[in-house]
């Protein structure tokens, strides 16, 4: 009886798809806007050549719909089979209703479906995955569709080179099912420290500092970056410090919680924040290059979507094989961080 329950409910990642807007922003264009940063310098600092930029009509609901459609087509799956949608974003179409409700309708998923938004950024895939796994393992849902989707570039001032060089838009869709014969989504380590809230923030436009004439005024910081209070602000060095201090500890805790040794991991897929920082983390943790995934050169930092996008690229390039043990870890805005070990 117990065994039977486990076989129905044991959650696993069934398949993934992602969608990127057609419009791109290259380092050449950035150099034209910011002549003090050469193309080479931008690449060296970020590891990014191309970011994808959502146009006015491409909202998170639209991008999620495209990713979801690809995923359903790939699996020849009827939308009515989905019984729960979790959509993770920090650039929703509206404050309300939730973007998950919009996507349910657009994708043609039946009304017999739960749908919620999760407001989480760089750790978003980890949080969506832990919630989806819990729904399946509790027997609440059978087919959970996760969306990690963001259009951060809509939060960014065109004259702020500190953020424009790093972030790109995109959506990933991940289907979770139950019934895996073995554990394919391991134990989670989840961490939070709201003291870091001010280091990656869109200060105005919410309820605390509403839209106002003042919030819409351009201000120049000491580095010459221009921002309004309603635009995204990132303290790059502080985020860097936070990641360098906490990610290696996190990785150790994930291994310990899953009773695994460092050498047993086949791939480390961390949040693709920027290559510069990833390489420093890799070196600090002494992760061999062939086990360390960096797939962001032609994508950019797509916030909550980076891990599933990097996983899918690696899977498509046959770098990741069925049965490989993959340690995933997200970290950033919040501060929020966490991770687990998965098998695709
Ligand atoms: C943004 C980041 C790459 C800047 O690196 P840094 O070494 O801290 O940069 P500094 O601000 O001290 O500047 C060092 C040099 O790099 C340059 N630089 C900084 N960011 C750059 C960029 N995106 N492109 C090109 N050059 C950049 C600076 O102008 C400076 O140049 P100089 O030496 O000629 O004066 C780094 O702080 C970082 O990785 N932060 C994490 C941010 C992040 O990934 N956020 C995503 C959310 S998780």
CSV table of C-alpha atoms and ligand atoms in Angstrom, one decimal:
chain,number,residue,atom,x,y,z
A,1,UNK,CA,0.0,0.0,0.0
A,2,UNK,CA,2.7,2.4,1.1
A,3,UNK,CA,4.8,1.5,-2.0
A,4,UNK,CA,1.8,2.1,-4.2
A,5,UNK,CA,1.2,5.6,-2.8
A,6,UNK,CA,4.9,6.4,-3.3
A,7,UNK,CA,4.8,5.3,-7.0
A,8,UNK,CA,1.8,7.5,-7.7
A,9,UNK,CA,3.1,10.6,-5.9
A,10,UNK,CA,6.9,10.6,-6.3
A,11,UNK,CA,7.5,13.8,-8.2
A,12,UNK,CA,9.9,14.2,-11.0
A,13,UNK,CA,10.7,16.7,-13.8
A,14,UNK,CA,9.1,15.2,-16.9
A,15,UNK,CA,10.1,17.8,-19.5
A,16,UNK,CA,11.1,21.4,-20.0
A,17,UNK,CA,10.8,24.1,-22.7
A,18,UNK,CA,11.7,27.7,-22.9
A,19,UNK,CA,10.9,30.7,-25.0
A,20,UNK,CA,13.0,33.9,-25.6
A,21,UNK,CA,11.8,37.1,-27.3
A,22,UNK,CA,13.1,37.6,-30.8
A,23,UNK,CA,14.5,41.1,-30.2
A,24,UNK,CA,18.1,41.0,-28.9
A,25,UNK,CA,20.5,43.5,-27.3
A,26,UNK,CA,24.1,42.9,-28.3
A,27,UNK,CA,27.3,44.2,-26.6
A,28,UNK,CA,27.9,46.3,-29.8
A,29,UNK,CA,24.7,48.2,-29.2
A,30,UNK,CA,25.5,48.6,-25.5
A,31,UNK,CA,29.0,49.9,-26.4
A,32,UNK,CA,27.3,52.5,-28.7
A,33,UNK,CA,25.1,53.6,-25.7
A,34,UNK,CA,28.0,53.4,-23.2
A,35,UNK,CA,31.3,54.1,-25.1
A,36,UNK,CA,33.3,53.8,-21.9
A,37,UNK,CA,32.5,50.0,-21.8
A,38,UNK,CA,33.9,48.2,-24.8
A,39,UNK,CA,32.3,45.1,-26.2
A,40,UNK,CA,35.2,43.0,-24.9
A,41,UNK,CA,35.0,44.6,-21.4
A,42,UNK,CA,31.2,43.9,-21.2
A,43,UNK,CA,31.8,40.3,-22.2
A,44,UNK,CA,34.6,39.8,-19.8
A,45,UNK,CA,32.6,41.2,-16.9
A,46,UNK,CA,29.3,39.4,-17.7
A,47,UNK,CA,30.0,36.4,-20.0
A,48,UNK,CA,27.0,37.6,-22.0
A,49,UNK,CA,27.0,38.5,-25.8
A,50,UNK,CA,23.3,38.6,-26.4
A,51,UNK,CA,20.3,39.3,-24.3
A,52,UNK,CA,16.7,38.9,-25.4
A,53,UNK,CA,14.3,41.9,-24.9
A,54,UNK,CA,10.6,41.7,-24.7
A,55,UNK,CA,8.8,44.3,-26.8
A,56,UNK,CA,5.7,46.2,-25.5
A,57,UNK,CA,3.3,43.4,-26.3
A,58,UNK,CA,5.5,40.6,-24.9
A,59,UNK,CA,4.5,40.3,-21.3
A,60,UNK,CA,5.2,37.5,-18.8
A,61,UNK,CA,1.8,36.0,-19.7
A,62,UNK,CA,2.7,36.0,-23.4
A,63,UNK,CA,6.2,34.6,-22.9
A,64,UNK,CA,4.8,31.9,-20.5
A,65,UNK,CA,2.1,31.0,-23.0
A,66,UNK,CA,4.7,30.5,-25.7
A,67,UNK,CA,6.9,28.3,-23.5
A,68,UNK,CA,3.9,26.4,-22.3
A,69,UNK,CA,2.6,25.8,-25.8
A,70,UNK,CA,6.1,24.4,-26.8
A,71,UNK,CA,6.1,22.1,-23.8
A,72,UNK,CA,2.6,20.8,-24.5
A,73,UNK,CA,3.4,20.3,-28.2
A,74,UNK,CA,6.6,18.5,-27.4
A,75,UNK,CA,4.7,16.0,-25.2
A,76,UNK,CA,1.6,15.8,-27.4
A,77,UNK,CA,-0.3,16.7,-24.2
A,78,UNK,CA,-3.8,18.1,-23.9
A,79,UNK,CA,-3.9,21.3,-21.7
A,80,UNK,CA,-6.8,19.7,-19.7
A,81,UNK,CA,-4.3,17.3,-18.2
A,82,UNK,CA,-2.7,20.1,-16.2
A,83,UNK,CA,-4.2,20.4,-12.8
A,84,UNK,CA,-1.9,23.0,-11.2
A,85,UNK,CA,0.0,26.1,-12.5
A,86,UNK,CA,2.7,27.8,-10.4
A,87,UNK,CA,4.0,30.9,-12.1
A,88,UNK,CA,7.1,32.5,-10.7
A,89,UNK,CA,7.7,36.1,-11.7
A,90,UNK,CA,8.7,39.6,-10.5
A,91,UNK,CA,7.3,41.3,-13.5
A,92,UNK,CA,3.7,40.2,-13.6
A,93,UNK,CA,1.3,41.5,-16.2
A,94,UNK,CA,-0.8,43.1,-13.4
A,95,UNK,CA,-0.6,43.6,-9.6
A,96,UNK,CA,-3.8,41.6,-9.8
A,97,UNK,CA,-5.1,39.3,-11.1
A,98,UNK,CA,-2.3,36.8,-11.0
A,99,UNK,CA,-0.5,36.1,-14.2
A,100,UNK,CA,-1.0,32.3,-13.6
A,101,UNK,CA,-4.8,32.9,-14.1
A,102,UNK,CA,-4.1,34.7,-17.4
A,103,UNK,CA,-1.9,31.8,-18.6
A,104,UNK,CA,-4.5,29.2,-17.6
A,105,UNK,CA,-7.0,30.9,-19.9
A,106,UNK,CA,-4.6,31.5,-22.7
A,107,UNK,CA,-3.2,28.0,-22.8
A,108,UNK,CA,-6.7,26.5,-22.6
A,109,UNK,CA,-6.1,24.7,-19.4
A,110,UNK,CA,-9.4,23.5,-17.8
A,111,UNK,CA,-11.1,25.4,-15.0
A,112,UNK,CA,-10.4,22.3,-12.7
A,113,UNK,CA,-6.9,23.7,-12.2
A,114,UNK,CA,-5.2,25.5,-9.3
A,115,UNK,CA,-3.2,28.5,-10.3
A,116,UNK,CA,-0.9,30.8,-8.2
A,117,UNK,CA,1.9,33.3,-8.7
A,118,UNK,CA,5.0,33.1,-6.7
A,119,UNK,CA,7.0,36.3,-6.3
A,120,UNK,CA,10.6,35.2,-6.3
A,121,UNK,CA,13.6,36.1,-8.5
A,122,UNK,CA,17.0,34.4,-8.8
A,123,UNK,CA,16.0,31.6,-6.4
A,124,UNK,CA,12.6,31.2,-8.1
A,125,UNK,CA,13.0,27.9,-9.8
A,126,UNK,CA,14.1,26.3,-6.5
A,127,UNK,CA,11.0,27.7,-4.8
A,128,UNK,CA,8.6,26.7,-7.6
A,129,UNK,CA,10.1,23.2,-7.6
A,130,UNK,CA,9.8,22.7,-3.9
A,131,UNK,CA,6.1,23.8,-4.0
A,132,UNK,CA,5.3,21.7,-7.1
A,133,UNK,CA,7.0,18.6,-5.6
A,134,UNK,CA,5.0,19.1,-2.4
A,135,UNK,CA,1.7,19.3,-4.3
A,136,UNK,CA,2.4,16.1,-6.1
A,137,UNK,CA,3.9,14.2,-3.2
A,138,UNK,CA,0.9,15.2,-1.0
A,139,UNK,CA,-1.4,13.8,-3.7
A,140,UNK,CA,-3.0,17.3,-4.3
A,141,UNK,CA,-2.1,17.5,-8.0
A,142,UNK,CA,-0.9,15.1,-10.7
A,143,UNK,CA,0.5,17.3,-13.5
A,144,UNK,CA,2.0,20.6,-12.2
A,145,UNK,CA,3.1,23.1,-14.8
A,146,UNK,CA,5.8,25.5,-13.5
A,147,UNK,CA,6.5,28.8,-15.2
A,148,UNK,CA,9.6,30.8,-14.5
A,149,UNK,CA,9.2,34.0,-16.5
A,150,UNK,CA,10.5,37.5,-16.3
A,151,UNK,CA,10.7,40.7,-18.3
A,152,UNK,CA,13.2,42.5,-16.0
A,153,UNK,CA,14.3,44.7,-18.9
A,154,UNK,CA,10.9,46.5,-18.5
A,155,UNK,CA,12.1,47.5,-15.0
A,156,UNK,CA,15.4,48.8,-16.3
A,157,UNK,CA,16.4,52.4,-17.2
A,158,UNK,CA,18.0,52.5,-20.7
A,159,UNK,CA,20.7,54.7,-19.2
A,160,UNK,CA,21.6,52.2,-16.4
A,161,UNK,CA,24.5,50.2,-17.7
A,162,UNK,CA,25.0,48.3,-14.4
A,163,UNK,CA,21.8,46.3,-15.0
A,164,UNK,CA,21.3,46.6,-18.8
A,165,UNK,CA,24.4,44.5,-19.4
A,166,UNK,CA,23.2,41.6,-17.3
A,167,UNK,CA,19.5,41.0,-17.6
A,168,UNK,CA,17.5,39.5,-20.4
A,169,UNK,CA,13.9,38.4,-20.7
A,170,UNK,CA,12.6,34.9,-21.1
A,171,UNK,CA,10.2,32.2,-19.9
A,172,UNK,CA,10.7,28.5,-19.1
A,173,UNK,CA,8.0,25.9,-18.6
A,174,UNK,CA,8.7,22.8,-16.6
A,175,UNK,CA,6.2,19.9,-16.3
A,176,UNK,CA,6.3,17.9,-13.0
A,177,UNK,CA,4.6,14.6,-12.8
A,178,UNK,CA,4.3,11.9,-10.1
A,179,UNK,CA,5.1,8.3,-10.3
A,180,UNK,CA,8.9,8.2,-10.5
A,181,UNK,CA,10.3,4.8,-9.4
A,182,UNK,CA,13.1,6.5,-7.5
A,183,UNK,CA,13.8,9.9,-6.0
A,184,UNK,CA,14.5,12.4,-8.8
A,185,UNK,CA,13.9,15.7,-6.9
A,186,UNK,CA,15.9,15.5,-3.7
A,187,UNK,CA,15.7,17.3,-0.4
A,188,UNK,CA,15.7,21.1,-0.4
A,189,UNK,CA,17.8,23.6,1.5
A,190,UNK,CA,16.0,27.0,1.6
A,191,UNK,CA,17.4,30.2,3.0
A,192,UNK,CA,16.2,33.8,3.4
A,193,UNK,CA,17.7,37.1,4.6
A,194,UNK,CA,15.5,40.1,4.2
A,195,UNK,CA,18.4,42.3,5.3
A,196,UNK,CA,19.6,42.2,1.7
A,197,UNK,CA,16.4,43.6,0.3
A,198,UNK,CA,17.7,47.0,-0.6
A,199,UNK,CA,20.6,45.6,-2.8
A,200,UNK,CA,18.3,44.4,-5.6
A,201,UNK,CA,15.1,46.3,-5.6
A,202,UNK,CA,12.6,48.3,-7.6
A,203,UNK,CA,12.0,50.8,-4.8
A,204,UNK,CA,8.9,52.6,-6.1
A,205,UNK,CA,5.7,51.7,-7.8
A,206,UNK,CA,4.4,49.4,-5.1
A,207,UNK,CA,2.2,50.3,-2.1
A,208,UNK,CA,5.1,51.6,0.1
A,209,UNK,CA,6.3,54.2,-2.4
A,210,UNK,CA,3.5,54.6,-4.9
A,211,UNK,CA,3.9,56.2,-8.4
A,212,UNK,CA,4.4,59.9,-8.0
A,213,UNK,CA,6.0,62.8,-10.0
A,214,UNK,CA,9.1,62.4,-7.9
A,215,UNK,CA,9.3,58.6,-8.4
A,216,UNK,CA,9.3,59.3,-12.2
A,217,UNK,CA,12.2,61.7,-12.1
A,218,UNK,CA,15.6,60.6,-13.5
A,219,UNK,CA,18.4,60.7,-11.0
A,220,UNK,CA,22.1,60.1,-11.7
A,221,UNK,CA,24.2,58.0,-9.4
A,222,UNK,CA,27.9,58.4,-8.6
A,223,UNK,CA,28.8,56.0,-11.5
A,224,UNK,CA,26.8,58.0,-14.0
A,225,UNK,CA,23.9,55.5,-14.2
A,226,UNK,CA,20.5,57.1,-14.6
A,227,UNK,CA,17.5,55.7,-12.8
A,228,UNK,CA,14.1,56.6,-11.6
A,229,UNK,CA,12.8,55.4,-8.3
A,230,UNK,CA,10.5,53.1,-10.2
A,231,UNK,CA,13.4,51.5,-12.0
A,232,UNK,CA,15.4,48.4,-11.0
A,233,UNK,CA,18.4,49.1,-8.7
A,234,UNK,CA,21.2,46.6,-8.3
A,235,UNK,CA,24.2,47.0,-5.9
A,236,UNK,CA,26.4,44.6,-7.9
A,237,UNK,CA,29.4,44.4,-5.5
A,238,UNK,CA,27.0,43.7,-2.5
A,239,UNK,CA,25.2,40.9,-4.4
A,240,UNK,CA,28.6,39.6,-5.4
A,241,UNK,CA,29.7,39.5,-1.8
A,242,UNK,CA,26.5,37.8,-0.7
A,243,UNK,CA,26.9,35.1,-3.3
A,244,UNK,CA,30.6,34.5,-2.6
A,245,UNK,CA,29.9,34.1,1.1
A,246,UNK,CA,26.7,32.0,1.0
A,247,UNK,CA,26.7,29.9,-2.2
A,248,UNK,CA,29.6,27.6,-1.2
A,249,UNK,CA,27.9,27.1,2.3
A,250,UNK,CA,24.7,26.3,0.5
A,251,UNK,CA,26.3,23.7,-1.8
A,252,UNK,CA,27.8,22.0,1.2
A,253,UNK,CA,24.4,22.0,3.0
A,254,UNK,CA,22.6,20.6,-0.1
A,255,UNK,CA,25.2,17.7,-0.3
A,256,UNK,CA,24.8,17.0,3.4
A,257,UNK,CA,21.0,17.1,3.4
A,258,UNK,CA,21.0,14.7,0.5
A,259,UNK,CA,23.6,12.4,1.9
A,260,UNK,CA,25.9,12.8,-1.1
A,261,UNK,CA,29.5,13.5,-1.6
A,262,UNK,CA,30.9,16.4,-3.8
A,263,UNK,CA,32.5,13.8,-6.1
A,264,UNK,CA,29.1,12.1,-6.7
A,265,UNK,CA,27.6,15.1,-8.4
A,266,UNK,CA,27.8,15.0,-12.2
A,267,UNK,CA,26.8,18.6,-12.9
A,268,UNK,CA,26.6,21.8,-10.9
A,269,UNK,CA,24.0,24.2,-12.4
A,270,UNK,CA,23.9,27.4,-10.4
A,271,UNK,CA,21.7,30.4,-11.1
A,272,UNK,CA,23.2,32.0,-14.3
A,273,UNK,CA,23.7,35.4,-12.7
A,274,UNK,CA,26.8,36.4,-14.7
A,275,UNK,CA,29.8,34.4,-15.8
A,276,UNK,CA,32.4,36.5,-13.9
A,277,UNK,CA,30.7,35.6,-10.6
A,278,UNK,CA,30.0,32.0,-11.6
A,279,UNK,CA,33.7,31.4,-12.5
A,280,UNK,CA,34.8,32.9,-9.1
A,281,UNK,CA,32.3,30.6,-7.3
A,282,UNK,CA,33.5,27.6,-9.4
A,283,UNK,CA,37.1,28.3,-8.5
A,284,UNK,CA,36.3,28.8,-4.8
A,285,UNK,CA,34.5,25.5,-4.6
A,286,UNK,CA,37.1,23.7,-6.9
A,287,UNK,CA,34.4,22.4,-9.2
A,288,UNK,CA,36.0,20.9,-12.3
A,289,UNK,CA,35.0,22.8,-15.5
A,290,UNK,CA,33.5,19.8,-17.2
A,291,UNK,CA,31.0,19.5,-14.3
A,292,UNK,CA,30.2,23.2,-14.1
A,293,UNK,CA,27.5,24.5,-16.4
A,294,UNK,CA,27.6,28.0,-17.8
A,295,UNK,CA,24.9,28.5,-20.5
A,296,UNK,CA,24.1,32.2,-20.7
A,297,UNK,CA,26.3,33.7,-23.4
A,298,UNK,CA,23.3,34.1,-25.8
A,299,UNK,CA,20.6,34.4,-23.2
A,300,UNK,CA,21.7,36.7,-20.4
A,301,UNK,CA,20.5,36.6,-16.8
A,302,UNK,CA,16.8,35.7,-17.1
A,303,UNK,CA,16.3,35.7,-13.3
A,304,UNK,CA,14.1,32.8,-12.2
A,305,UNK,CA,14.3,31.1,-15.7
A,306,UNK,CA,18.1,30.8,-15.8
A,307,UNK,CA,18.4,27.3,-14.2
A,308,UNK,CA,15.8,25.5,-16.3
A,309,UNK,CA,17.1,27.3,-19.5
A,310,UNK,CA,20.7,26.3,-18.7
A,311,UNK,CA,19.5,22.7,-18.0
A,312,UNK,CA,17.6,22.4,-21.2
A,313,UNK,CA,20.5,23.8,-23.3
A,314,UNK,CA,22.8,21.3,-21.6
A,315,UNK,CA,20.3,18.5,-22.2
A,316,UNK,CA,19.9,19.4,-25.8
A,317,UNK,CA,23.7,19.5,-26.3
A,318,UNK,CA,23.8,16.0,-24.7
A,319,UNK,CA,26.0,17.3,-21.9
A,320,UNK,CA,23.5,16.1,-19.4
A,321,UNK,CA,22.4,12.5,-19.7
A,322,UNK,CA,19.4,10.7,-18.1
A,323,UNK,CA,20.4,9.6,-14.6
A,324,UNK,CA,23.1,12.2,-14.0
A,325,UNK,CA,23.0,13.8,-10.6
A,326,UNK,CA,22.6,17.5,-10.9
A,327,UNK,CA,23.0,20.0,-8.1
A,328,UNK,CA,21.0,23.1,-8.7
A,329,UNK,CA,21.2,26.3,-6.6
A,330,UNK,CA,19.5,29.7,-6.9
A,331,UNK,CA,20.5,32.9,-5.1
A,332,UNK,CA,19.9,36.6,-5.2
A,333,UNK,CA,17.1,39.1,-4.8
A,334,UNK,CA,15.5,39.0,-1.4
A,335,UNK,CA,18.1,37.9,-0.3
A,336,UNK,CA,16.7,34.4,-1.1
A,337,UNK,CA,18.7,31.3,-1.8
A,338,UNK,CA,18.3,27.5,-1.9
A,339,UNK,CA,18.9,24.4,-3.8
A,340,UNK,CA,18.5,20.6,-4.2
A,341,UNK,CA,19.8,17.7,-6.2
A,342,UNK,CA,17.8,16.5,-9.2
A,343,UNK,CA,17.9,13.8,-11.9
A,344,UNK,CA,16.3,14.4,-15.3
B,1,LIG,C1,28.4,43.6,-11.6
B,1,LIG,C2,29.8,43.0,-11.4
B,1,LIG,C3,30.1,42.1,-12.6
B,1,LIG,C4,30.7,44.1,-11.3
B,1,LIG,O1,32.0,43.6,-11.0
B,1,LIG,P1,33.0,44.3,-10.0
B,1,LIG,O2,34.4,43.8,-10.1
B,1,LIG,O3,32.3,44.3,-8.7
B,1,LIG,O4,32.9,45.7,-10.6
B,1,LIG,P2,33.3,47.1,-10.0
B,1,LIG,O5,32.0,47.8,-9.9
B,1,LIG,O6,34.2,47.0,-8.8
B,1,LIG,O7,34.1,47.6,-11.3
B,1,LIG,C5,35.3,46.9,-11.7
B,1,LIG,C6,35.5,47.3,-13.2
B,1,LIG,O8,34.6,46.6,-14.0
B,1,LIG,C7,33.8,47.5,-14.7
B,1,LIG,N1,32.5,46.9,-14.9
B,1,LIG,C8,31.6,46.7,-13.9
B,1,LIG,N2,30.5,46.1,-14.4
B,1,LIG,C9,30.7,45.9,-15.7
B,1,LIG,C10,30.0,45.4,-16.8
B,1,LIG,N3,28.7,44.9,-16.6
B,1,LIG,N4,30.5,45.4,-18.0
B,1,LIG,C11,31.7,46.0,-18.3
B,1,LIG,N5,32.5,46.5,-17.3
B,1,LIG,C12,32.0,46.5,-16.0
B,1,LIG,C13,33.8,48.8,-13.9
B,1,LIG,O9,33.5,49.9,-14.8
B,1,LIG,C14,35.2,48.8,-13.4
B,1,LIG,O10,36.1,49.2,-14.5
B,1,LIG,P3,37.5,49.9,-14.2
B,1,LIG,O11,38.3,48.8,-13.5
B,1,LIG,O12,38.0,50.2,-15.6
B,1,LIG,O13,37.2,51.1,-13.4
B,1,LIG,C15,29.9,42.3,-10.0
B,1,LIG,O14,29.7,43.2,-9.0
B,1,LIG,C16,28.9,41.2,-9.9
B,1,LIG,O15,29.1,40.1,-10.5
B,1,LIG,N6,27.8,41.4,-9.1
B,1,LIG,C17,26.8,40.4,-9.1
B,1,LIG,C18,25.6,41.0,-9.9
B,1,LIG,C19,24.7,40.0,-10.4
B,1,LIG,O16,25.1,39.0,-11.0
B,1,LIG,N7,23.4,40.2,-10.2
B,1,LIG,C20,22.4,39.4,-10.7
B,1,LIG,C21,21.4,39.1,-9.7
B,1,LIG,S1,21.9,37.6,-8.8
